[in-house]
Amino acid sequence: MPERPYLKLFRVPAGKKISLKDYNPGWRQSKEFEQLGKDELKSRAKAILEQDLAELAKAQELLYADDRHAVLIILQAMDAAGKDGTIKHVMSGINPQGCQVYSFKKPSSEELDHNFLWRCMKRLPERGRIGIFNRSYYEDVLVVKVHPELLEQSKLPAGKRDKTFWENRYEDINTFERHLVRNGTVILKFFLNVSKEEQKRRFLERLERPEKHWKFSAADLHERGFWNDYMRAYEDALSATSTDWAPWYIVPADHKWVTRTVVAAIVSTTICGLDLRYPQVSEAQRKELAEARKRLEKE
Ligand code: ATP
Ligand code: MG
């Protein structure tokens, strides 16, 4: 797996209070890209993406055979930031049997009858698999923090919904993730950082092109009205829950090819960095295999 030193630019340091102003949604720079013109830049990024996807395909096979680790990928973003396209591209080269994607929508009444982690726990990837959460329990400290009236539906015991309430939720998340990591799950969390201008451009494109109409929802436009509240909620959540065991990455999302290349590189570098091995064949198993071979050859 080639080194990609620029990846650490995107990682949110554990314990640091971040400001999204410091992260450029339009970023497309790196030592590797610096010298290139626009078209060349794109084709170079594409080549890197292809190389990383090939590495990822190999790594996934090994992850499956090794059967000790699971990989959980969490994607969070504003609407039209490119979650769907990223999932499609990053997963394009891998064996569908080893990968599961789950999209979390507004919770059902059954889901609201449980703690906020419950519905996600049921969808966690098993050992050997890559699981992708398209939205996740982070919605409960993002959309729910922006619209605290949603909490009324969740039938929580009475108590103040103050600063401590949200800090307790971050703590629950950190502890939950730590439990998963201690038990063999690798967690990678991506915030696709799209700018407000680029979101407008993409919404307009959805309105202009008939084949994209189905993607437009008036609710998305409504949520856009809360942009600054969302950015604050993201800053709080990312600062509080980027940990050494489950880091957040803030991925520039104004250029789709940058997003895809960066996410693919981080996922494949991480999996390739695990100590994965094909299971050892014991002496007894080796004998059994030799027997089987003899029998087949005699047929
Ligand atoms: P797409 O629009 O590309 O199909 P999406 O992820 O935006 O994908 P939608 O069905 O449009 O899917 O939106 C799901 C909605 O559910 C989002 O607005 C999200 O904020 C909301 N949601 C998810 N989890 C929760 C939650 N725990 N509480 C309240 N709302 C939630
Ligand atoms: Mg949507």
XYZ file of N, CA and C in Angstrom, residues 107-263:
471
model
N -36.274 7.992 13.040
C -36.554 6.769 13.798
C -38.044 6.410 13.817
N -38.324 5.093 13.762
C -39.708 4.609 13.847
C -40.157 4.669 15.303
N -41.443 4.397 15.535
C -41.911 4.461 16.933
C -41.284 3.333 17.750
N -41.041 2.208 17.122
C -40.365 1.124 17.853
C -38.947 1.567 18.250
N -38.271 2.193 17.309
C -36.895 2.642 17.580
C -36.869 3.700 18.685
N -37.898 4.564 18.681
C -37.959 5.612 19.709
C -38.261 5.045 21.093
N -38.734 3.798 21.107
C -39.003 3.149 22.386
C -37.742 2.597 23.036
N -36.620 2.743 22.349
C -35.345 2.243 22.886
C -34.352 3.392 23.026
N -33.204 3.089 23.602
C -32.140 4.103 23.668
C -31.646 4.421 22.259
N -30.988 5.562 22.097
C -30.684 6.015 20.738
C -29.620 5.191 20.018
N -28.901 4.352 20.766
C -27.887 3.523 20.096
C -28.457 2.204 19.582
N -29.617 1.839 20.119
C -30.171 0.499 19.891
C -30.293 0.129 18.412
N -30.905 1.021 17.637
C -31.157 0.647 16.234
C -29.847 0.480 15.461
N -28.820 1.197 15.889
C -27.526 1.074 15.204
C -26.788 -0.182 15.644
N -26.952 -0.536 16.906
C -26.296 -1.761 17.405
C -26.725 -2.969 16.582
N -28.010 -2.965 16.221
C -28.541 -4.122 15.479
C -27.937 -4.250 14.084
N -27.345 -3.173 13.602
C -26.833 -3.174 12.225
C -25.320 -3.201 12.162
N -24.672 -3.427 13.285
C -23.201 -3.400 13.283
C -22.638 -4.540 12.433
N -21.543 -4.295 11.730
C -20.964 -5.356 10.909
C -20.365 -6.471 11.776
N -20.478 -7.705 11.307
C -19.852 -8.800 12.041
C -18.385 -8.923 11.634
N -17.646 -9.740 12.364
C -16.222 -9.913 12.059
C -16.025 -10.317 10.597
N -15.022 -9.752 9.999
C -14.724 -10.087 8.605
C -15.417 -9.182 7.598
N -16.333 -8.338 8.094
C -17.126 -7.516 7.161
C -16.852 -6.023 7.308
N -17.175 -5.326 6.231
C -17.154 -3.863 6.268
C -18.612 -3.401 6.334
N -18.947 -2.604 7.307
C -20.309 -2.075 7.416
C -20.270 -0.563 7.227
N -21.200 -0.066 6.429
C -21.251 1.385 6.233
C -22.554 1.920 6.804
N -22.440 2.910 7.664
C -23.625 3.604 8.152
C -23.773 4.911 7.381
N -24.847 4.991 6.593
C -25.205 6.222 5.910
C -26.114 6.980 6.876
N -25.544 7.934 7.602
C -26.099 8.516 8.828
C -26.027 7.460 9.930
N -26.246 7.870 11.177
C -25.948 6.965 12.287
C -26.514 7.534 13.582
N -26.038 6.991 14.710
C -26.420 7.560 16.014
C -25.948 8.998 16.165
N -25.048 9.449 15.296
C -24.642 10.861 15.368
C -25.800 11.814 15.046
N -26.812 11.323 14.316
C -27.989 12.170 14.076
C -28.589 12.646 15.403
N -28.415 11.815 16.437
C -29.017 12.143 17.728
C -28.278 13.244 18.475
N -27.101 13.645 17.958
C -26.451 14.842 18.507
C -26.281 15.902 17.420
N -26.922 15.689 16.258
C -26.838 16.668 15.162
C -28.236 17.217 14.879
N -29.028 16.472 14.053
C -30.373 16.979 13.740
C -31.184 17.199 15.024
N -30.997 16.311 15.986
C -31.781 16.424 17.223
C -31.319 17.618 18.069
N -30.039 17.942 17.974
C -29.548 19.118 18.710
C -30.026 20.409 18.032
N -30.091 20.367 16.694
C -30.571 21.540 15.948
C -32.075 21.731 16.169
N -32.796 20.606 16.299
C -34.256 20.661 16.530
C -34.580 19.934 17.831
N -34.317 20.569 18.975
C -34.482 19.862 20.251
C -35.917 19.388 20.489
N -36.877 19.962 19.743
C -38.270 19.503 19.915
C -38.414 18.017 19.541
N -37.470 17.495 18.735
C -37.500 16.067 18.386
C -37.343 15.184 19.623
N -36.692 15.743 20.639
C -36.482 14.971 21.869
C -37.795 14.634 22.560
N -38.785 15.497 22.327
C -40.085 15.267 22.980
C -40.686 13.938 22.550
N -40.377 13.530 21.301
C -40.941 12.270 20.805
C -40.225 11.061 21.393
N -39.046 11.300 21.961
C -38.254 10.134 22.336
C -38.539 9.627 23.753
N -39.538 10.211 24.381
C -40.049 9.693 25.653
C -38.963 9.467 26.705
N -38.034 10.404 26.752
C -36.984 10.309 27.770
C -37.540 10.762 29.112
N -36.970 10.269 30.186
C -37.394 10.780 31.496
C -37.157 12.289 31.568
N -37.884 12.937 32.417
C -37.753 14.400 32.538
C -36.334 14.766 32.961
N -35.961 15.974 32.694
C -34.606 16.431 33.026
C -34.248 17.545 32.071
N -33.293 18.373 32.466
C -32.943 19.520 31.627
C -32.211 19.080 30.367
N -32.569 19.724 29.232
C -31.846 19.436 27.986
C -30.753 20.500 27.829
N -29.911 20.571 28.813
C -28.891 21.624 28.811
C -27.568 21.078 28.261
N -26.499 21.855 28.470
C -25.171 21.490 27.970
C -24.775 20.070 28.431
N -25.054 19.781 29.687
C -24.674 18.473 30.231
C -25.378 17.342 29.502
N -26.627 17.586 29.105
C -27.371 16.552 28.395
C -26.600 16.115 27.144
N -26.133 17.100 26.369
C -25.422 16.768 25.131
C -24.047 16.185 25.426
N -23.406 16.707 26.466
C -22.092 16.152 26.833
C -22.227 14.689 27.258
N -23.323 14.380 27.927
C -23.548 12.988 28.310
C -23.721 12.103 27.081
N -24.413 12.646 26.087
C -24.582 11.863 24.849
C -23.239 11.613 24.164
N -22.394 12.644 24.090
C -21.063 12.436 23.486
C -20.300 11.362 24.262
N -20.430 11.434 25.586
C -19.711 10.459 26.416
C -20.241 9.044 26.147
N -21.569 8.922 26.023
C -22.155 7.606 25.718
C -21.592 7.073 24.412
N -21.515 7.953 23.415
C -21.014 7.549 22.097
C -19.557 7.108 22.195
N -18.747 7.903 22.891
C -17.324 7.556 23.004
C -17.131 6.218 23.707
N -17.922 5.998 24.734
C -17.779 4.760 25.494
C -18.253 3.564 24.669
N -19.341 3.773 23.963
C -19.876 2.718 23.090
C -18.847 2.351 22.023
N -18.263 3.363 21.404
C -17.283 3.106 20.338
C -16.037 2.418 20.909
N -15.672 2.818 22.110
C -14.502 2.187 22.736
C -14.759 0.698 22.962
N -15.963 0.403 23.382
C -16.350 -1.005 23.580
C -16.216 -1.777 22.267
N -16.712 -1.185 21.195
C -16.633 -1.864 19.895
C -15.184 -2.086 19.486
N -14.368 -1.047 19.658
C -12.963 -1.145 19.241
C -12.237 -2.207 20.059
N -12.510 -2.237 21.360
C -11.865 -3.238 22.219
C -12.240 -4.653 21.802
N -13.372 -4.777 21.136
C -13.825 -6.100 20.723
C -13.548 -6.397 19.259
N -12.700 -5.601 18.642
C -12.221 -5.963 17.300
C -12.797 -5.155 16.146
N -13.655 -4.165 16.440
C -14.172 -3.341 15.337
C -13.268 -2.133 15.116
N -12.996 -1.851 13.858
C -12.237 -0.646 13.515
C -13.262 0.393 13.074
N -13.173 1.597 13.636
C -14.188 2.605 13.320
C -13.554 3.792 12.596
N -14.141 4.144 11.455
C -13.693 5.314 10.701
C -14.896 6.206 10.472
N -14.768 7.485 10.823
C -15.924 8.377 10.725
C -15.583 9.537 9.787
N -16.464 9.752 8.827
C -16.204 10.794 7.831
C -17.300 11.846 7.858
N -16.888 13.096 7.967
C -17.816 14.199 7.745
C -17.494 14.775 6.372
N -18.436 14.649 5.445
C -18.215 15.200 4.114
C -18.560 16.680 4.169
N -17.514 17.477 4.028
C -17.625 18.906 4.293
C -17.914 19.675 3.001
N -19.208 19.884 2.735
C -19.600 20.610 1.531
C -19.880 22.059 1.923
N -19.604 23.015 1.008
C -19.882 24.413 1.338
C -21.347 24.731 1.057
N -21.828 25.805 1.650
C -23.227 26.199 1.455
C -23.467 26.565 -0.021
N -22.470 27.180 -0.654
C -22.608 27.565 -2.080
C -22.712 26.332 -2.960
N -21.867 25.334 -2.666
C -21.887 24.130 -3.498
C -23.200 23.362 -3.289
N -23.712 23.376 -2.067
C -25.004 22.714 -1.841
C -26.081 23.385 -2.690
N -26.052 24.708 -2.751
C -27.038 25.446 -3.557
C -26.924 25.020 -5.026
N -25.685 24.940 -5.507
C -25.466 24.555 -6.900
C -26.033 23.155 -7.171
N -25.802 22.251 -6.235
C -26.287 20.876 -6.433
C -27.808 20.790 -6.330
N -28.400 21.552 -5.421
C -29.876 21.588 -5.339
C -30.453 22.113 -6.654
N -29.844 23.190 -7.173
C -30.349 23.767 -8.430
C -30.239 22.758 -9.573
N -29.166 22.014 -9.560
C -28.981 20.990 -10.597
C -30.088 19.933 -10.497
N -30.444 19.585 -9.254
C -31.519 18.609 -9.061
C -32.845 19.154 -9.580
N -33.014 20.476 -9.472
C -34.269 21.087 -9.928
C -34.286 21.259 -11.437
N -33.103 21.408 -12.011
C -33.037 21.681 -13.450
C -33.075 20.419 -14.284
N -32.480 19.340 -13.767
C -32.374 18.137 -14.600
C -33.430 17.111 -14.223
N -34.360 16.810 -15.170
C -35.481 15.916 -14.847
C -35.039 14.596 -14.222
N -33.905 14.059 -14.695
C -33.493 12.753 -14.144
C -32.955 12.896 -12.719
N -32.829 14.134 -12.252
C -32.373 14.336 -10.864
C -33.491 14.844 -9.956
N -34.684 15.060 -10.540
C -35.794 15.596 -9.743
C -36.082 14.763 -8.505
N -36.038 13.435 -8.669
C -36.400 12.547 -7.568
C -35.499 12.744 -6.359
N -34.335 13.301 -6.606
C -33.377 13.484 -5.500
C -33.684 14.729 -4.688
N -34.527 15.601 -5.240
C -34.781 16.847 -4.514
C -35.911 16.671 -3.522
N -35.717 17.187 -2.335
C -36.813 17.157 -1.373
C -36.907 18.539 -0.708
N -38.151 19.021 -0.594
C -38.347 20.356 -0.010
C -37.824 20.395 1.417
N -37.850 19.217 2.077
C -37.341 19.165 3.462
C -35.858 19.530 3.503
N -35.120 19.157 2.446
C -33.685 19.464 2.406
C -33.477 20.978 2.384
N -34.333 21.657 1.631
C -34.232 23.111 1.521
C -34.548 23.753 2.877
N -35.531 23.167 3.566
C -35.903 23.646 4.896
C -34.701 23.530 5.844
N -34.039 22.380 5.810
C -32.886 22.169 6.710
C -31.740 23.120 6.383
N -31.612 23.471 5.097
C -30.576 24.428 4.682
C -30.710 25.749 5.442
N -31.954 26.071 5.798
C -32.216 27.289 6.571
C -31.548 27.269 7.950
N -31.175 26.084 8.397
C -30.534 25.959 9.720
C -29.032 25.722 9.600
N -28.475 26.131 8.455
C -27.068 25.822 8.145
C -26.115 26.118 9.307
N -26.196 27.359 9.844
C -25.236 27.738 10.892
C -25.395 26.887 12.150
N -26.659 26.555 12.474
C -26.887 25.693 13.646
C -26.263 24.316 13.420
N -26.424 23.807 12.180
C -25.827 22.505 11.868
C -24.309 22.566 11.983
N -23.702 23.639 11.458
C -22.241 23.732 11.509
C -21.764 23.735 12.964
N -22.506 24.452 13.806
C -22.137 24.468 15.232
C -22.296 23.082 15.853
N -23.388 22.412 15.509
C -23.613 21.069 16.058
C -22.508 20.111 15.591
N -22.110 20.237 14.318
C -21.014 19.398 13.810
C -19.706 19.714 14.534
N -19.417 20.999 14.697
C -18.168 21.366 15.392
C -18.140 20.773 16.797
N -19.266 20.893 17.508
C -19.322 20.355 18.878
C -19.147 18.839 18.875
N -19.879 18.178 17.969
C -19.867 16.712 17.966
C -18.491 16.180 17.542
N -17.933 16.762 16.491
C -16.634 16.279 16.006
C -15.536 16.520 17.040
N -15.606 17.687 17.705
C -14.592 17.986 18.726
C -14.700 17.007 19.894
N -15.932 16.671 20.266
C -16.122 15.856 21.473
C -15.944 14.362 21.211
N -16.074 13.937 19.954
C -16.101 12.488 19.717
C -15.018 12.004 18.747
N -14.044 12.863 18.432
C -12.905 12.341 17.679
C -11.915 11.835 18.710
N -11.736 10.534 18.751
C -10.910 9.932 19.796
C -9.774 9.154 19.140
N -8.810 8.760 19.944
C -7.712 7.966 19.372
C -8.234 6.645 18.826
N -9.307 6.125 19.449
C -9.806 4.821 19.013
C -10.824 4.940 17.874
N -11.475 6.078 17.727
C -12.471 6.228 16.659
C -12.424 7.653 16.117
N -11.439 7.928 15.257
C -11.231 9.311 14.802
C -12.244 9.777 13.767
N -12.460 11.069 13.750
C -13.230 11.699 12.674
C -12.276 12.214 11.610
N -12.723 12.144 10.371
C -12.019 12.789 9.273
C -12.955 13.804 8.635
N -12.462 15.010 8.428
C -13.250 16.041 7.745
C -12.785 16.055 6.297
N -13.652 15.588 5.403
C -13.242 15.386 4.015
C -13.811 16.505 3.136
N -12.953 17.174 2.367
C -13.449 18.238 1.484
C -14.468 17.653 0.505
N -15.631 18.310 0.342
C -16.676 17.675 -0.461
C -17.204 18.543 -1.604
N -16.531 19.641 -1.903
C -17.005 20.457 -3.030
C -16.599 19.873 -4.386
N -15.574 19.035 -4.392
C -15.210 18.305 -5.618
C -15.399 16.823 -5.326
N -16.322 16.218 -6.079
C -16.666 14.827 -5.755
C -15.464 13.887 -5.861
N -14.610 14.128 -6.855
C -13.478 13.220 -7.036
C -12.476 13.326 -5.897
N -12.398 14.515 -5.253
C -11.517 14.647 -4.084
C -12.089 13.798 -2.944
N -13.397 13.953 -2.695
C -14.046 13.213 -1.609
C -13.804 11.716 -1.753
N -14.073 11.224 -2.952
C -13.969 9.773 -3.172
C -12.550 9.279 -3.005
N -11.603 10.060 -3.533
C -10.202 9.645 -3.452
C -9.738 9.621 -1.997
N -10.102 10.657 -1.253
C -9.647 10.744 0.141
C -10.274 9.624 0.985
N -11.577 9.403 0.826
C -12.230 8.364 1.638
C -11.655 6.988 1.294
